[in-house]
Every structure is written in structure tokens, then in C-alpha cells.
Amino acid sequence: MARYSRQQWLTLIVFAIADFCSAVCVSLQAPFYPMLAESKGASPTEYGFVFGVFELTVFIVSPIYGNYLYKIGPKFMFNAGIFTTATTCILFGFLDRINDTSAFLGLSFAVRIVEAMGNSGFLTASFSIIAKEFPDNVGATFASLETCFGLGMIVGPTLGGALFELGGYTVPFVTLGSMLLTAACITYCILPNYGSQDKGEQESSGSMISLMKVPSISLAAYAIIASSISIGFLQATLEPHLRPLQLSPFQLGLMFVLNGATYGIFAPLWGCLCDKWVNPRYVVIFGAFVTMAAFIIIGPAPFLPIPTTLPLCILALVMHGTGFGAELVATFTSAHRDAVANGFPDDIQTYGLVSGMWTSTFALGAFIGPSVAGALFDWAGFSWATVFVVGLHLLVAILFILHVCCDRRRPSGGLYTKIHPSLANSDPEKASLITTGEKKIPLNRSISDSSYYSNTSSESSQEYYVY
């Protein structure tokens, strides 16, 4: 970080502020919106879907944003996303003026869907800009900003509840929405414009379908879904599971904070490991096993003859925060590398495709998790329901282990990266790779200790590969 430029530092700071404020606005209604909805005549199923439709919308629109990020522009999408999220947050604060149940629910769905569209655009663009601005520290930077987002998700309900007690329903939405609007103005002034120097570069970047055809990226998408399912599972079923322990409201709130806080603490560590020292796939495998152990303990699993106790639940939640954090950070880092390593040019649209995939699959898991958890809890109880999550992460571990073993058996001994000609011409380091009769090893390159660069194509094809 000491080598970051002034532009990188400014980008990091404004991203941290925007991530925190956005998470606060997205999560602040949780403590008091259900009470308002019931007073308007809405059932728990109806207002519960108001929360669920947010993730469903993110799942649908994120791949679209990722696919058209180049045309829209990362900076415009980022600022438009923040502005939309802030505006809809403020509008959500005036729903208490509506007394008709159908109108109340209809507007709740409409505002929440538009808010999800804004949040999805903001996240997709921000992940892409991270990959562009911090190419050597993608994992660590992503993890640091995820820590800010996680803190916002924790602070949002708490701060929203406090402002609700002080000034009523509208005050928290107007106050925190205005704070996010201020963050949008700051980012608009500071962020540079991002674009390609060659229009043909856009056409060669591929599509979301071609991206998902890469086996390693498909595996990463599955791991992301499994991780977010585990989060949603606990959000829906942890409170009834802990009810026999007779915890106070404050103690119960702290239990919900545990895994998020652990994730925030360890996420930068996973990012640094993935960037510099450890293959991200190994981190995913480790995270899958830790998450499995967490759900076996918190169940406790039907084959474990132990009672549910508060210390065991605390241990399990801390382990879960550690495990799913390792999975999420490592999959983001590896997906960007694997896309470039499988022929996608190292440009902003490729970053957009990968970021859209990550955001979309995470939202899909966050939508599936609570839905499946509630049905399994009613049908088989919490202990047996946890076996579903254990099975998902066992499959993650097995698939990634097999993938690592297959990679080691490849005759080439490693992955290769196609370098797009326009990028090679615009990047002095990559331009040095374009030779006609010799191999060059550029300095300060860290693909692997034994890596070397080679021109493997004719002059007419203008394709260069990194081994």
C-alpha cells in the first residue's frame, strides 16, 4: 500500500465511504419496516418478499450490467448506481404516508426493485474499477472494501433503529440517504474516466455465456452461490434455533453480528494471501471445509450426540465468518485471473463481465438461502437442515480439489494468457513481449517464479501468450 499512487489512494478512500454508506442504506429498514407493513395490513409473507425481491433483482440485472459496462462506462454506472440507491432510500422513508395495503405493497416492491438495480450497478462497476486500478492487489483491495460494506450492513440496522426512535419512520431514510448522495458527489469529482483505447477491444471481450463456459469460472460461481446460501440460511433460521437458549434481544443481536464481524476482520488477510502467496483455489478449499465444520457444530449435526449450547454456537458463527470469507474473496480473485488466462483480454469489459457474474451469483444464493432454509426448517428441523449446507460445501471442496489435481497434470505446467494486441501496444511492459526471435522475461512480473514469456504466433496473427 505504501506504493499506491495518489489516484489509487483517493479511489480507495471514496470507495470505502461509498461502500459503507450504501450498505447502511440497503440494510437500515430491517428493524422497523416489518412493524410498519403489518400496521398497513401486510402479511409476513408479503413484506418478506419485499426483502427477497432485492436479491432477485440483483441476480437478474448484474450480468446485463457486466455485459454492457464498456458501453455505459464504469464511472457513470458507479455514480448512477449510488445516486439511484440514495434516492430510493429517501423515497422508502415516505411509504408510511400510504394507508392502502395494496398501494403500500406495490410501491414498496417498486422502490425496492429500483434500489436493487442501483445497488447492482454500483457494485458491478466498483468491482471492475478495483481490478483496473489495483491489478497487483485485487484480492486485498476487494477484501478491504468488503470489510467496509460488512461494517455498513452491521451499522445500518443499529443506526436506523436509533434514528427511528429519535424522529420516526422517515428520519433514518432521509438522513442516511442524504449521506449517500454526498458520497456520490465526492466520487463523481474524484474518479477518473475509464475507457478502452481500441474499439475493437470491446468486441473481443466475449459475453457472459462464454465466460461461464470456462470450467474454473463456473466452479467459482458455484462456490459463490454456496457461500451466500450459507449466509441466507442463518439469517432465516438462527433466531428460532437460538430461542431455547432464552437470550436477551441484545445478546441475540450480537449473535447475528458475529459471523459478519469475523468476515470483516479476516477478509483482508485472505485477500493478501491470494494476491501474493497462495493459490486462490487452495483458499476456497480451506474455506469450504471450515464452513462445513461450522454448520456441523451449530446444528449440531444429527450424527453428533451433543446439545446446543451458547459457546458452541459462538464458535460455529466465528468459524462460519472465517470460512465463507475465504471462499468469497478467493473466488473473486481467481475468477479475474482465470478469465484473462483463458483468452479474455485484460480490459475493463472483462472486469465488468467477471464482476457482474460475481454480484449476480452472490445475489442468487442470498435469495435461495432464506427460501430453502425456511422450508427445510419446517420440514426436518434445524439440525437436519444444516446437512443441506454441509453437502453444498462438501461438493465445493471436492470439485476444487479435482480441478487442482487436473491442473497439475497438464503438460504445459501452467495456465496461459492471451494478450490482446492493442493492450500490448499501450502497455510498455507488455509491448516488451512483442519480439520476433527471442524470449524475454520482463522484470517485476509475478505470475509464477518459473514463468516465462513467449511469442507463439506469427506476425500476421498478432496474438501473444503469457505462460
PDB file of C-alpha atoms in Angstrom, residues 62-289:
ATOM      1  CA  SER A  62     -25.990  -7.789 -12.712  1.00  0.00           C
ATOM      2  CA  PRO A  63     -24.991  -9.903 -15.758  1.00  0.00           C
ATOM      3  CA  ILE A  64     -26.638  -7.315 -18.002  1.00  0.00           C
ATOM      4  CA  TYR A  65     -24.676  -4.509 -16.380  1.00  0.00           C
ATOM      5  CA  GLY A  66     -21.470  -6.532 -16.632  1.00  0.00           C
ATOM      6  CA  ASN A  67     -22.033  -7.241 -20.308  1.00  0.00           C
ATOM      7  CA  TYR A  68     -22.643  -3.576 -21.192  1.00  0.00           C
ATOM      8  CA  LEU A  69     -20.235  -1.971 -18.751  1.00  0.00           C
ATOM      9  CA  TYR A  70     -17.949  -0.856 -21.585  1.00  0.00           C
ATOM     10  CA  LYS A  71     -20.746   0.990 -23.387  1.00  0.00           C
ATOM     11  CA  ILE A  72     -22.220   2.545 -20.254  1.00  0.00           C
ATOM     12  CA  GLY A  73     -18.876   3.430 -18.672  1.00  0.00           C
ATOM     13  CA  PRO A  74     -17.676   2.317 -15.216  1.00  0.00           C
ATOM     14  CA  LYS A  75     -17.660   5.811 -13.736  1.00  0.00           C
ATOM     15  CA  PHE A  76     -21.169   6.643 -14.976  1.00  0.00           C
ATOM     16  CA  MET A  77     -22.544   3.283 -13.813  1.00  0.00           C
ATOM     17  CA  PHE A  78     -20.858   3.678 -10.429  1.00  0.00           C
ATOM     18  CA  ASN A  79     -22.222   7.175  -9.798  1.00  0.00           C
ATOM     19  CA  ALA A  80     -25.649   6.447 -11.279  1.00  0.00           C
ATOM     20  CA  GLY A  81     -25.878   3.382  -9.057  1.00  0.00           C
ATOM     21  CA  ILE A  82     -25.059   5.329  -5.910  1.00  0.00           C
ATOM     22  CA  PHE A  83     -27.436   8.153  -6.869  1.00  0.00           C
ATOM     23  CA  THR A  84     -30.262   5.670  -7.540  1.00  0.00           C
ATOM     24  CA  THR A  85     -29.663   3.811  -4.275  1.00  0.00           C
ATOM     25  CA  ALA A  86     -29.626   7.058  -2.298  1.00  0.00           C
ATOM     26  CA  THR A  87     -32.764   8.443  -3.971  1.00  0.00           C
ATOM     27  CA  THR A  88     -34.787   5.280  -3.499  1.00  0.00           C
ATOM     28  CA  CYS A  89     -33.625   5.077   0.117  1.00  0.00           C
ATOM     29  CA  ILE A  90     -35.101   8.529   0.717  1.00  0.00           C
ATOM     30  CA  LEU A  91     -38.308   7.587  -1.117  1.00  0.00           C
ATOM     31  CA  PHE A  92     -38.659   4.465   1.016  1.00  0.00           C
ATOM     32  CA  GLY A  93     -38.914   6.742   4.027  1.00  0.00           C
ATOM     33  CA  PHE A  94     -42.209   8.230   2.801  1.00  0.00           C
ATOM     34  CA  LEU A  95     -44.087   4.936   2.447  1.00  0.00           C
ATOM     35  CA  ASP A  96     -45.647   5.421   5.876  1.00  0.00           C
ATOM     36  CA  ARG A  97     -47.883   8.108   4.312  1.00  0.00           C
ATOM     37  CA  ILE A  98     -49.709   5.412   2.282  1.00  0.00           C
ATOM     38  CA  ASN A  99     -52.598   3.679   4.063  1.00  0.00           C
ATOM     39  CA  ASP A 100     -53.993   1.386   1.364  1.00  0.00           C
ATOM     40  CA  THR A 101     -52.421  -2.070   1.711  1.00  0.00           C
ATOM     41  CA  SER A 102     -52.180  -2.842  -1.999  1.00  0.00           C
ATOM     42  CA  ALA A 103     -50.714   0.562  -2.844  1.00  0.00           C
ATOM     43  CA  PHE A 104     -48.282   0.304   0.072  1.00  0.00           C
ATOM     44  CA  LEU A 105     -47.005  -3.115  -1.024  1.00  0.00           C
ATOM     45  CA  GLY A 106     -46.897  -2.137  -4.700  1.00  0.00           C
ATOM     46  CA  LEU A 107     -44.801   0.944  -4.040  1.00  0.00           C
ATOM     47  CA  SER A 108     -42.614  -0.995  -1.607  1.00  0.00           C
ATOM     48  CA  PHE A 109     -41.836  -3.523  -4.337  1.00  0.00           C
ATOM     49  CA  ALA A 110     -41.256  -0.802  -6.937  1.00  0.00           C
ATOM     50  CA  VAL A 111     -38.882   1.238  -4.760  1.00  0.00           C
ATOM     51  CA  ARG A 112     -37.009  -1.852  -3.591  1.00  0.00           C
ATOM     52  CA  ILE A 113     -36.561  -3.155  -7.156  1.00  0.00           C
ATOM     53  CA  VAL A 114     -35.195   0.181  -8.393  1.00  0.00           C
ATOM     54  CA  GLU A 115     -32.934   0.364  -5.337  1.00  0.00           C
ATOM     55  CA  ALA A 116     -31.599  -3.111  -6.175  1.00  0.00           C
ATOM     56  CA  MET A 117     -30.924  -2.024  -9.755  1.00  0.00           C
ATOM     57  CA  GLY A 118     -28.922   0.940  -8.493  1.00  0.00           C
ATOM     58  CA  ASN A 119     -27.027  -1.120  -5.941  1.00  0.00           C
ATOM     59  CA  SER A 120     -26.226  -3.768  -8.548  1.00  0.00           C
ATOM     60  CA  GLY A 121     -24.818  -1.169 -10.941  1.00  0.00           C
ATOM     61  CA  PHE A 122     -22.748   0.381  -8.176  1.00  0.00           C
ATOM     62  CA  LEU A 123     -21.272  -2.971  -7.107  1.00  0.00           C
ATOM     63  CA  THR A 124     -20.569  -4.232 -10.632  1.00  0.00           C
ATOM     64  CA  ALA A 125     -18.793  -1.016 -11.584  1.00  0.00           C
ATOM     65  CA  SER A 126     -16.859  -0.795  -8.322  1.00  0.00           C
ATOM     66  CA  PHE A 127     -15.504  -4.354  -8.621  1.00  0.00           C
ATOM     67  CA  SER A 128     -14.428  -3.621 -12.197  1.00  0.00           C
ATOM     68  CA  ILE A 129     -12.677  -0.388 -11.224  1.00  0.00           C
ATOM     69  CA  ILE A 130     -10.882  -2.246  -8.420  1.00  0.00           C
ATOM     70  CA  ALA A 131      -9.449  -4.705 -10.937  1.00  0.00           C
ATOM     71  CA  LYS A 132      -8.433  -1.816 -13.200  1.00  0.00           C
ATOM     72  CA  GLU A 133      -6.858   0.439 -10.559  1.00  0.00           C
ATOM     73  CA  PHE A 134      -5.243  -2.275  -8.393  1.00  0.00           C
ATOM     74  CA  PRO A 135      -4.127  -5.037 -10.807  1.00  0.00           C
ATOM     75  CA  ASP A 136      -1.479  -6.391  -8.405  1.00  0.00           C
ATOM     76  CA  ASN A 137      -3.665  -6.236  -5.285  1.00  0.00           C
ATOM     77  CA  VAL A 138      -7.130  -7.199  -6.489  1.00  0.00           C
ATOM     78  CA  GLY A 139      -7.823  -9.600  -3.630  1.00  0.00           C
ATOM     79  CA  ALA A 140      -6.574  -7.370  -0.822  1.00  0.00           C
ATOM     80  CA  THR A 141      -8.382  -4.289  -2.149  1.00  0.00           C
ATOM     81  CA  PHE A 142     -11.623  -6.181  -2.728  1.00  0.00           C
ATOM     82  CA  ALA A 143     -11.426  -7.667   0.770  1.00  0.00           C
ATOM     83  CA  SER A 144     -10.770  -4.281   2.384  1.00  0.00           C
ATOM     84  CA  LEU A 145     -13.796  -2.737   0.684  1.00  0.00           C
ATOM     85  CA  GLU A 146     -15.906  -5.764   1.582  1.00  0.00           C
ATOM     86  CA  THR A 147     -14.948  -5.062   5.192  1.00  0.00           C
ATOM     87  CA  CYS A 148     -16.379  -1.551   4.825  1.00  0.00           C
ATOM     88  CA  PHE A 149     -19.531  -2.970   3.232  1.00  0.00           C
ATOM     89  CA  GLY A 150     -19.859  -5.516   6.047  1.00  0.00           C
ATOM     90  CA  LEU A 151     -19.496  -2.805   8.672  1.00  0.00           C
ATOM     91  CA  GLY A 152     -22.241  -0.848   6.898  1.00  0.00           C
ATOM     92  CA  MET A 153     -24.539  -3.881   6.998  1.00  0.00           C
ATOM     93  CA  ILE A 154     -23.941  -4.108  10.754  1.00  0.00           C
ATOM     94  CA  VAL A 155     -24.254  -0.379  11.454  1.00  0.00           C
ATOM     95  CA  GLY A 156     -27.300   0.103   9.195  1.00  0.00           C
ATOM     96  CA  PRO A 157     -29.951  -1.614  11.349  1.00  0.00           C
ATOM     97  CA  THR A 158     -28.429  -0.231  14.554  1.00  0.00           C
ATOM     98  CA  LEU A 159     -28.192   3.370  13.362  1.00  0.00           C
ATOM     99  CA  GLY A 160     -31.543   3.103  11.596  1.00  0.00           C
ATOM    100  CA  GLY A 161     -33.214   1.908  14.790  1.00  0.00           C
ATOM    101  CA  ALA A 162     -31.676   4.742  16.794  1.00  0.00           C
ATOM    102  CA  LEU A 163     -32.814   7.397  14.302  1.00  0.00           C
ATOM    103  CA  PHE A 164     -36.253   5.790  14.165  1.00  0.00           C
ATOM    104  CA  GLU A 165     -36.613   6.205  17.937  1.00  0.00           C
ATOM    105  CA  LEU A 166     -35.466   9.826  17.705  1.00  0.00           C
ATOM    106  CA  GLY A 167     -37.570  11.060  14.806  1.00  0.00           C
ATOM    107  CA  GLY A 168     -39.914   8.394  13.492  1.00  0.00           C
ATOM    108  CA  TYR A 169     -40.004   6.349  10.301  1.00  0.00           C
ATOM    109  CA  THR A 170     -38.895   8.967   7.763  1.00  0.00           C
ATOM    110  CA  VAL A 171     -35.856  10.386   9.582  1.00  0.00           C
ATOM    111  CA  PRO A 172     -33.417   7.445   9.154  1.00  0.00           C
ATOM    112  CA  PHE A 173     -34.109   7.126   5.431  1.00  0.00           C
ATOM    113  CA  VAL A 174     -33.752  10.833   4.680  1.00  0.00           C
ATOM    114  CA  THR A 175     -30.659  11.232   6.867  1.00  0.00           C
ATOM    115  CA  LEU A 176     -28.720   8.218   5.618  1.00  0.00           C
ATOM    116  CA  GLY A 177     -29.917   8.597   2.022  1.00  0.00           C
ATOM    117  CA  SER A 178     -28.626  12.169   2.003  1.00  0.00           C
ATOM    118  CA  MET A 179     -25.305  10.923   3.347  1.00  0.00           C
ATOM    119  CA  LEU A 180     -25.045   8.533   0.395  1.00  0.00           C
ATOM    120  CA  LEU A 181     -25.920  11.341  -2.028  1.00  0.00           C
ATOM    121  CA  THR A 182     -22.987  13.304  -0.629  1.00  0.00           C
ATOM    122  CA  ALA A 183     -20.744  10.289  -1.214  1.00  0.00           C
ATOM    123  CA  ALA A 184     -21.998  10.143  -4.827  1.00  0.00           C
ATOM    124  CA  CYS A 185     -20.960  13.771  -5.376  1.00  0.00           C
ATOM    125  CA  ILE A 186     -17.496  13.089  -3.963  1.00  0.00           C
ATOM    126  CA  THR A 187     -16.919  10.049  -6.160  1.00  0.00           C
ATOM    127  CA  TYR A 188     -18.110  11.926  -9.245  1.00  0.00           C
ATOM    128  CA  CYS A 189     -15.439  14.578  -8.683  1.00  0.00           C
ATOM    129  CA  ILE A 190     -12.582  12.204  -7.842  1.00  0.00           C
ATOM    130  CA  LEU A 191     -12.934   9.101 -10.017  1.00  0.00           C
ATOM    131  CA  PRO A 192     -11.270   9.272 -13.441  1.00  0.00           C
ATOM    132  CA  ASN A 193     -12.983   8.168 -16.636  1.00  0.00           C
ATOM    133  CA  TYR A 194     -12.234   4.634 -17.781  1.00  0.00           C
ATOM    134  CA  GLY A 195     -12.290   3.518 -21.373  1.00  0.00           C
ATOM    135  CA  SER A 196     -10.517   1.488 -23.998  1.00  0.00           C
ATOM    136  CA  GLN A 197      -8.007   2.841 -26.467  1.00  0.00           C
ATOM    137  CA  ASP A 198      -9.209   0.489 -29.150  1.00  0.00           C
ATOM    138  CA  LYS A 199     -12.854  -0.031 -30.005  1.00  0.00           C
ATOM    139  CA  GLY A 200     -12.090  -3.486 -31.380  1.00  0.00           C
ATOM    140  CA  GLU A 201     -11.080  -4.472 -27.897  1.00  0.00           C
ATOM    141  CA  GLN A 202     -14.691  -4.311 -26.849  1.00  0.00           C
ATOM    142  CA  GLU A 203     -15.807  -6.817 -29.450  1.00  0.00           C
ATOM    143  CA  SER A 204     -13.218  -9.407 -28.443  1.00  0.00           C
ATOM    144  CA  SER A 205     -14.023  -9.428 -24.748  1.00  0.00           C
ATOM    145  CA  GLY A 206     -16.702 -12.103 -25.080  1.00  0.00           C
ATOM    146  CA  SER A 207     -20.012 -12.444 -23.289  1.00  0.00           C
ATOM    147  CA  MET A 208     -21.334 -13.742 -20.004  1.00  0.00           C
ATOM    148  CA  ILE A 209     -22.159 -17.077 -21.664  1.00  0.00           C
ATOM    149  CA  SER A 210     -18.619 -17.511 -22.981  1.00  0.00           C
ATOM    150  CA  LEU A 211     -17.274 -16.539 -19.570  1.00  0.00           C
ATOM    151  CA  MET A 212     -19.341 -19.203 -17.818  1.00  0.00           C
ATOM    152  CA  LYS A 213     -18.070 -21.826 -20.286  1.00  0.00           C
ATOM    153  CA  VAL A 214     -14.660 -21.595 -18.593  1.00  0.00           C
ATOM    154  CA  PRO A 215     -14.699 -24.526 -16.093  1.00  0.00           C
ATOM    155  CA  SER A 216     -12.749 -22.739 -13.358  1.00  0.00           C
ATOM    156  CA  ILE A 217     -15.097 -19.731 -13.509  1.00  0.00           C
ATOM    157  CA  SER A 218     -18.168 -21.977 -13.394  1.00  0.00           C
ATOM    158  CA  LEU A 219     -16.710 -23.614 -10.289  1.00  0.00           C
ATOM    159  CA  ALA A 220     -16.100 -20.182  -8.760  1.00  0.00           C
ATOM    160  CA  ALA A 221     -19.720 -19.221  -9.480  1.00  0.00           C
ATOM    161  CA  TYR A 222     -20.960 -22.359  -7.719  1.00  0.00           C
ATOM    162  CA  ALA A 223     -18.730 -21.650  -4.717  1.00  0.00           C
ATOM    163  CA  ILE A 224     -20.106 -18.092  -4.510  1.00  0.00           C
ATOM    164  CA  ILE A 225     -23.686 -19.395  -4.590  1.00  0.00           C
ATOM    165  CA  ALA A 226     -22.939 -21.962  -1.879  1.00  0.00           C
ATOM    166  CA  SER A 227     -21.322 -19.292   0.319  1.00  0.00           C
ATOM    167  CA  SER A 228     -24.191 -16.832   0.029  1.00  0.00           C
ATOM    168  CA  ILE A 229     -26.721 -19.626   0.621  1.00  0.00           C
ATOM    169  CA  SER A 230     -24.994 -20.313   3.942  1.00  0.00           C
ATOM    170  CA  ILE A 231     -25.363 -16.639   4.915  1.00  0.00           C
ATOM    171  CA  GLY A 232     -29.037 -16.501   3.983  1.00  0.00           C
ATOM    172  CA  PHE A 233     -29.665 -19.814   5.720  1.00  0.00           C
ATOM    173  CA  LEU A 234     -28.522 -18.407   9.067  1.00  0.00           C
ATOM    174  CA  GLN A 235     -30.384 -15.126   8.604  1.00  0.00           C
ATOM    175  CA  ALA A 236     -33.649 -17.026   8.250  1.00  0.00           C
ATOM    176  CA  THR A 237     -33.235 -19.772  10.867  1.00  0.00           C
ATOM    177  CA  LEU A 238     -30.706 -18.694  13.509  1.00  0.00           C
ATOM    178  CA  GLU A 239     -33.200 -16.836  15.696  1.00  0.00           C
ATOM    179  CA  PRO A 240     -35.672 -19.740  16.087  1.00  0.00           C
ATOM    180  CA  HIS A 241     -32.750 -22.122  16.602  1.00  0.00           C
ATOM    181  CA  LEU A 242     -31.394 -19.977  19.461  1.00  0.00           C
ATOM    182  CA  ARG A 243     -34.815 -19.369  21.018  1.00  0.00           C
ATOM    183  CA  PRO A 244     -34.486 -22.220  23.587  1.00  0.00           C
ATOM    184  CA  LEU A 245     -31.354 -20.531  24.970  1.00  0.00           C
ATOM    185  CA  GLN A 246     -33.545 -17.589  26.095  1.00  0.00           C
ATOM    186  CA  LEU A 247     -31.133 -14.870  25.018  1.00  0.00           C
ATOM    187  CA  SER A 248     -31.935 -11.209  25.538  1.00  0.00           C
ATOM    188  CA  PRO A 249     -32.572  -9.051  22.437  1.00  0.00           C
ATOM    189  CA  PHE A 250     -29.134  -7.500  22.837  1.00  0.00           C
ATOM    190  CA  GLN A 251     -27.436 -10.905  23.075  1.00  0.00           C
ATOM    191  CA  LEU A 252     -29.382 -12.154  20.081  1.00  0.00           C
ATOM    192  CA  GLY A 253     -28.313  -9.118  18.066  1.00  0.00           C
ATOM    193  CA  LEU A 254     -24.690  -9.796  18.926  1.00  0.00           C
ATOM    194  CA  MET A 255     -25.046 -13.368  17.656  1.00  0.00           C
ATOM    195  CA  PHE A 256     -26.104 -12.049  14.260  1.00  0.00           C
ATOM    196  CA  VAL A 257     -23.093  -9.723  14.211  1.00  0.00           C
ATOM    197  CA  LEU A 258     -20.525 -12.446  14.958  1.00  0.00           C
ATOM    198  CA  ASN A 259     -20.038 -14.013  11.539  1.00  0.00           C
ATOM    199  CA  GLY A 260     -20.153 -10.653   9.755  1.00  0.00           C
ATOM    200  CA  ALA A 261     -17.590  -9.164  12.104  1.00  0.00           C
ATOM    201  CA  THR A 262     -15.312 -12.186  11.711  1.00  0.00           C
ATOM    202  CA  TYR A 263     -15.613 -11.910   7.947  1.00  0.00           C
ATOM    203  CA  GLY A 264     -14.654  -8.246   8.103  1.00  0.00           C
ATOM    204  CA  ILE A 265     -11.619  -8.964  10.263  1.00  0.00           C
ATOM    205  CA  PHE A 266     -10.192 -11.823   8.205  1.00  0.00           C
ATOM    206  CA  ALA A 267     -11.195 -10.739   4.680  1.00  0.00           C
ATOM    207  CA  PRO A 268      -8.071  -8.544   4.159  1.00  0.00           C
ATOM    208  CA  LEU A 269      -5.908 -11.491   5.226  1.00  0.00           C
ATOM    209  CA  TRP A 270      -7.471 -13.744   2.589  1.00  0.00           C
ATOM    210  CA  GLY A 271      -7.003 -11.013   0.010  1.00  0.00           C
ATOM    211  CA  CYS A 272      -3.288 -10.650   0.759  1.00  0.00           C
ATOM    212  CA  LEU A 273      -2.774 -14.413   0.699  1.00  0.00           C
ATOM    213  CA  CYS A 274      -4.499 -14.758  -2.675  1.00  0.00           C
ATOM    214  CA  ASP A 275      -2.567 -11.836  -4.182  1.00  0.00           C
ATOM    215  CA  LYS A 276       0.924 -12.778  -3.094  1.00  0.00           C
ATOM    216  CA  TRP A 277       1.422 -16.203  -1.564  1.00  0.00           C
ATOM    217  CA  VAL A 278      -1.311 -18.810  -2.013  1.00  0.00           C
ATOM    218  CA  ASN A 279      -3.233 -20.174  -4.975  1.00  0.00           C
ATOM    219  CA  PRO A 280      -6.811 -18.860  -4.509  1.00  0.00           C
ATOM    220  CA  ARG A 281      -8.193 -22.356  -5.157  1.00  0.00           C
ATOM    221  CA  TYR A 282      -6.475 -23.624  -2.007  1.00  0.00           C
ATOM    222  CA  VAL A 283      -8.126 -20.815  -0.044  1.00  0.00           C
ATOM    223  CA  VAL A 284     -11.540 -21.802  -1.454  1.00  0.00           C
ATOM    224  CA  ILE A 285     -10.976 -25.418  -0.380  1.00  0.00           C
ATOM    225  CA  PHE A 286      -9.950 -24.310   3.106  1.00  0.00           C
ATOM    226  CA  GLY A 287     -12.987 -22.044   3.382  1.00  0.00           C
ATOM    227  CA  ALA A 288     -15.332 -24.826   2.264  1.00  0.00           C
ATOM    228  CA  PHE A 289     -14.069 -27.215   4.944  1.00  0.00           C
TER     229      PHE A 289
END
